[in-house]
Short mmCIF file of C-alpha atoms in Angstrom, two decimals:
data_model
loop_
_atom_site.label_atom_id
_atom_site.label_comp_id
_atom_site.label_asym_id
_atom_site.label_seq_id
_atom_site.Cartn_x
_atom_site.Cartn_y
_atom_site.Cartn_z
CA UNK A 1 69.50 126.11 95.58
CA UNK A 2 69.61 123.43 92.99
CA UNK A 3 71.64 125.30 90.41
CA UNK A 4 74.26 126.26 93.36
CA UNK A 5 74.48 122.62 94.35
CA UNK A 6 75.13 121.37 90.59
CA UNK A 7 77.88 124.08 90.42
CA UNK A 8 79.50 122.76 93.26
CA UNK A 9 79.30 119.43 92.76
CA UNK A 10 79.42 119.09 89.01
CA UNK A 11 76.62 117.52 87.83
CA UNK A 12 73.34 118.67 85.97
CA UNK A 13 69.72 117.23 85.90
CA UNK A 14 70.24 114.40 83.75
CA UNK A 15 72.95 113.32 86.05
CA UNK A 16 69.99 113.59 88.83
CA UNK A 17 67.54 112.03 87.07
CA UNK A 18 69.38 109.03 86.42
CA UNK A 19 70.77 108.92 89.64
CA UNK A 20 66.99 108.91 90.88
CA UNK A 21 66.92 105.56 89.03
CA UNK A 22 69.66 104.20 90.75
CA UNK A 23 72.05 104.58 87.43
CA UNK A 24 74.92 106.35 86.60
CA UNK A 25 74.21 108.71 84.21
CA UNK A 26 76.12 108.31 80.87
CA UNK A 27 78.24 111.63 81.69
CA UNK A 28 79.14 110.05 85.43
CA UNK A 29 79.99 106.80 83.30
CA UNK A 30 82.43 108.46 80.63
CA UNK A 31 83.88 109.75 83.96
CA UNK A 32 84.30 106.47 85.18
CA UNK A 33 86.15 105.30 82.59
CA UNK A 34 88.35 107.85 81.89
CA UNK A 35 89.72 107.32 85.70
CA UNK A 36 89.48 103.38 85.39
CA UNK A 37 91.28 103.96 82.36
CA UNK A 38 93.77 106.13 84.16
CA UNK A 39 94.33 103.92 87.22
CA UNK A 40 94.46 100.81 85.10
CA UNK A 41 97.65 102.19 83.31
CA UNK A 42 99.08 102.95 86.86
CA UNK A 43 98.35 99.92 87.94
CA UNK A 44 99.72 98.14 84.94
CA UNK A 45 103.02 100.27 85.06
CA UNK A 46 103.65 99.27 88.90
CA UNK A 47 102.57 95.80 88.15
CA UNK A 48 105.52 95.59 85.18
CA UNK A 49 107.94 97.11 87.35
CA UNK A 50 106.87 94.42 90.44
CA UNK A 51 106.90 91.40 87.78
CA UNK A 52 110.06 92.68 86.47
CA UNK A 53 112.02 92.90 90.07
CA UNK A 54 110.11 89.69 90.79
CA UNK A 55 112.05 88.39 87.78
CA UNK A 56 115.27 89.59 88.15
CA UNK A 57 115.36 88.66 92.08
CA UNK A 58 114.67 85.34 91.19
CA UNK A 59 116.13 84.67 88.06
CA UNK A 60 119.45 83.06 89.98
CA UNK A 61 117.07 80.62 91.47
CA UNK A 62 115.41 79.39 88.24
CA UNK A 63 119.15 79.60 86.62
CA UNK A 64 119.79 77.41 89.75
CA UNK A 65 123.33 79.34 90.17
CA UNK A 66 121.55 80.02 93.72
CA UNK A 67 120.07 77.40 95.79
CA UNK A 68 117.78 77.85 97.94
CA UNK A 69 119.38 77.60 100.85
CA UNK A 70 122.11 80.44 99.72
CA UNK A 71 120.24 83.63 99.75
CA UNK A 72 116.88 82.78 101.57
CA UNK A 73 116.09 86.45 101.85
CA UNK A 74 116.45 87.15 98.19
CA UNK A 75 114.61 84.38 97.47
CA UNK A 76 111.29 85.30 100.05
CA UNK A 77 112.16 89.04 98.54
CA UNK A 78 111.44 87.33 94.83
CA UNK A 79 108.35 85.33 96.31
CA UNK A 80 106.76 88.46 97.75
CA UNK A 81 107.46 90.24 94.50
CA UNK A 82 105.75 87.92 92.57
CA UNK A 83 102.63 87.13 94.77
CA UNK A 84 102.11 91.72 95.22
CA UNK A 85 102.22 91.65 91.21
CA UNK A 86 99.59 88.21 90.92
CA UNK A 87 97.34 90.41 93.10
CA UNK A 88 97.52 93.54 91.02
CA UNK A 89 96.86 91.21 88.15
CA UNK A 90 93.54 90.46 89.90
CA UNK A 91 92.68 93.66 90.86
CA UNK A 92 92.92 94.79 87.07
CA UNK A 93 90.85 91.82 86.21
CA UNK A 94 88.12 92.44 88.40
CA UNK A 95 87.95 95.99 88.46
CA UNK A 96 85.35 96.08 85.44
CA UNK A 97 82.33 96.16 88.06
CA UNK A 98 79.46 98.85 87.45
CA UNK A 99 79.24 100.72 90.73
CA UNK A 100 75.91 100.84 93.01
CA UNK A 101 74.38 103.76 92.89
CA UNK A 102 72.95 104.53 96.73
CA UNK A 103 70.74 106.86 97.98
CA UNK A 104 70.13 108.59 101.37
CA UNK A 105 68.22 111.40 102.92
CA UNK A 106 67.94 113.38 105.42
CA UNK A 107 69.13 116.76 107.58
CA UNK A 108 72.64 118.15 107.31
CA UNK A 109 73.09 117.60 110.66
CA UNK A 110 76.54 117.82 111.73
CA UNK A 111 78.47 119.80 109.14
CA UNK A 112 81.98 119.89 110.97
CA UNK A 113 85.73 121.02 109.79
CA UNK A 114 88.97 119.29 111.37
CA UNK A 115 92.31 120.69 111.32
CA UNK A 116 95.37 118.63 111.74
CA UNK A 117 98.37 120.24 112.20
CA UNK A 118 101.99 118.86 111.91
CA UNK A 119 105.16 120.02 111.89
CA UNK A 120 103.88 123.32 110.81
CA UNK A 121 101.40 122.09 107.62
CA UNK A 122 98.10 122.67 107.99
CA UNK A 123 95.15 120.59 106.56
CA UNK A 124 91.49 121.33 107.21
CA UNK A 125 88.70 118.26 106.28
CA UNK A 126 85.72 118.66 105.85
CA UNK A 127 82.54 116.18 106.70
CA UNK A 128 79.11 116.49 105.55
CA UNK A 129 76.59 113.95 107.75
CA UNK A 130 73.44 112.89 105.82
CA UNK A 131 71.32 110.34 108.08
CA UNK A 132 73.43 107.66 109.22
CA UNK A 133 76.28 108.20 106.13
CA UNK A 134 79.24 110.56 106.94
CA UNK A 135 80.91 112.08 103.56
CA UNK A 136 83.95 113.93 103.18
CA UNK A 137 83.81 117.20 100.66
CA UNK A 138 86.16 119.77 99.59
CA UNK A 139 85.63 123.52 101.23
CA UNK A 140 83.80 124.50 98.50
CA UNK A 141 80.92 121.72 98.12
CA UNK A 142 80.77 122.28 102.35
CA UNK A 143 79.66 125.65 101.90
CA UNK A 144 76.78 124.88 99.18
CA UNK A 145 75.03 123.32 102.07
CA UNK A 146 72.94 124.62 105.01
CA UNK A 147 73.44 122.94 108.48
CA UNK A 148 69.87 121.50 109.06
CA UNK A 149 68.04 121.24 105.97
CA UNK A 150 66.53 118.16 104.10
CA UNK A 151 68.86 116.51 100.83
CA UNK A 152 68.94 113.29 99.27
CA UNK A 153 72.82 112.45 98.46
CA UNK A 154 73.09 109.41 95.99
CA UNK A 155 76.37 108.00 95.53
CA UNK A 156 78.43 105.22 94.61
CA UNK A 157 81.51 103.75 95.95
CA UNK A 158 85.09 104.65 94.45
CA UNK A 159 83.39 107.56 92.81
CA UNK A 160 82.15 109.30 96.18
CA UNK A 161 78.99 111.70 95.66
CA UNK A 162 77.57 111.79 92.12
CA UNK A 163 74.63 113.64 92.73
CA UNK A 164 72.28 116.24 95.54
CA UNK A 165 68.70 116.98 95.74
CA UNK A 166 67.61 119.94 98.01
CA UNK A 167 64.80 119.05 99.54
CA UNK A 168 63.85 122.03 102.23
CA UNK A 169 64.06 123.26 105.10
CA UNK A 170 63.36 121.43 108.53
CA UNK A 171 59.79 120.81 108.80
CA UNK A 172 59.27 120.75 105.28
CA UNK A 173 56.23 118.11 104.60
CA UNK A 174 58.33 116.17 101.25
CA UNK A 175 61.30 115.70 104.03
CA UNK A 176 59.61 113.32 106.02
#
């Protein structure tokens, strides 16, 4: 069962073990920082392109070729641009924080699919329920699990579930 569940949710023992300890293992933290890295050029790019309209929308204003009065809308246009790039300038400067590993245990209990369909397009989600924590998992992590047996899930926010322990089946004495 274990072996299945690493498969499908790509991690191995140390990964677990770590996890166990509240800690990201040190493959879950390469991973980490390959997407921070990843998002943090995104989020630079946008910001540059923000700053730059920012810039340029307001660059009459600072000339002083527009007053204020003039274009009011260009100018609350500029203003917005500039305060949306400030925040993603924050955002990249705080988003250096080591995530919280969690645990929690408990039945499967509602393992559910819902389908939403518009205008033709069809997409199914999938929900896994551990205890009082609700997680949402591609098809193929939804079928490595049984509807009523015991797991411990431990995961961290912004990086969604790192790691599963099988525990047993209902009534099993280590699930209680």
């Amino acid at each position: 069962m274990t072996t299945e569940l690493m498969k499908a949710f790509d991690f191995t023992a140390e990964d677990l073990a770590f996890n166990k300890m509240q800690q990201l293992s040190p493959r879950q933290t390469r991973r980490l920082k390959k997407n921070r890295g990843q998002t943090t050029v995104g989020l630079t790019l946008f910001m540059l392109a923000i700053g730059t309209g920012a810039v340029f929308t307001l660059l009459p204003f600072i000339r002083q070729t527009l007053s204020i009065t003039d274009d009011v809308g260009r100018l609350i246009g500029g203003v917005v641009l500039a305060g949306l790039s400030l925040i993603i300038l924050f955002l990249l400067l705080m988003g250096d924080e080591e995530p919280v590993v969690k645990s929690v245990r408990g039945k499967a209990q509602f393992l559910r699919k819902e389908s939403d369909v518009d205008n033709e397009v069809s997409s199914t989600s999938y929900y896994v329920v551990i205890g009082e924590r609700e997680f949402v998992v591609e098809r193929d992590k939804y079928q490595a699990l049984t509807q009523g047996h015991i797991y411990t899930i431990y995961s961290a926010v912004g990086l969604g579930i790192l790691s599963i322990e099988y525990i047993g089946p209902p009534g099993n004495r280590e699930s209680r």
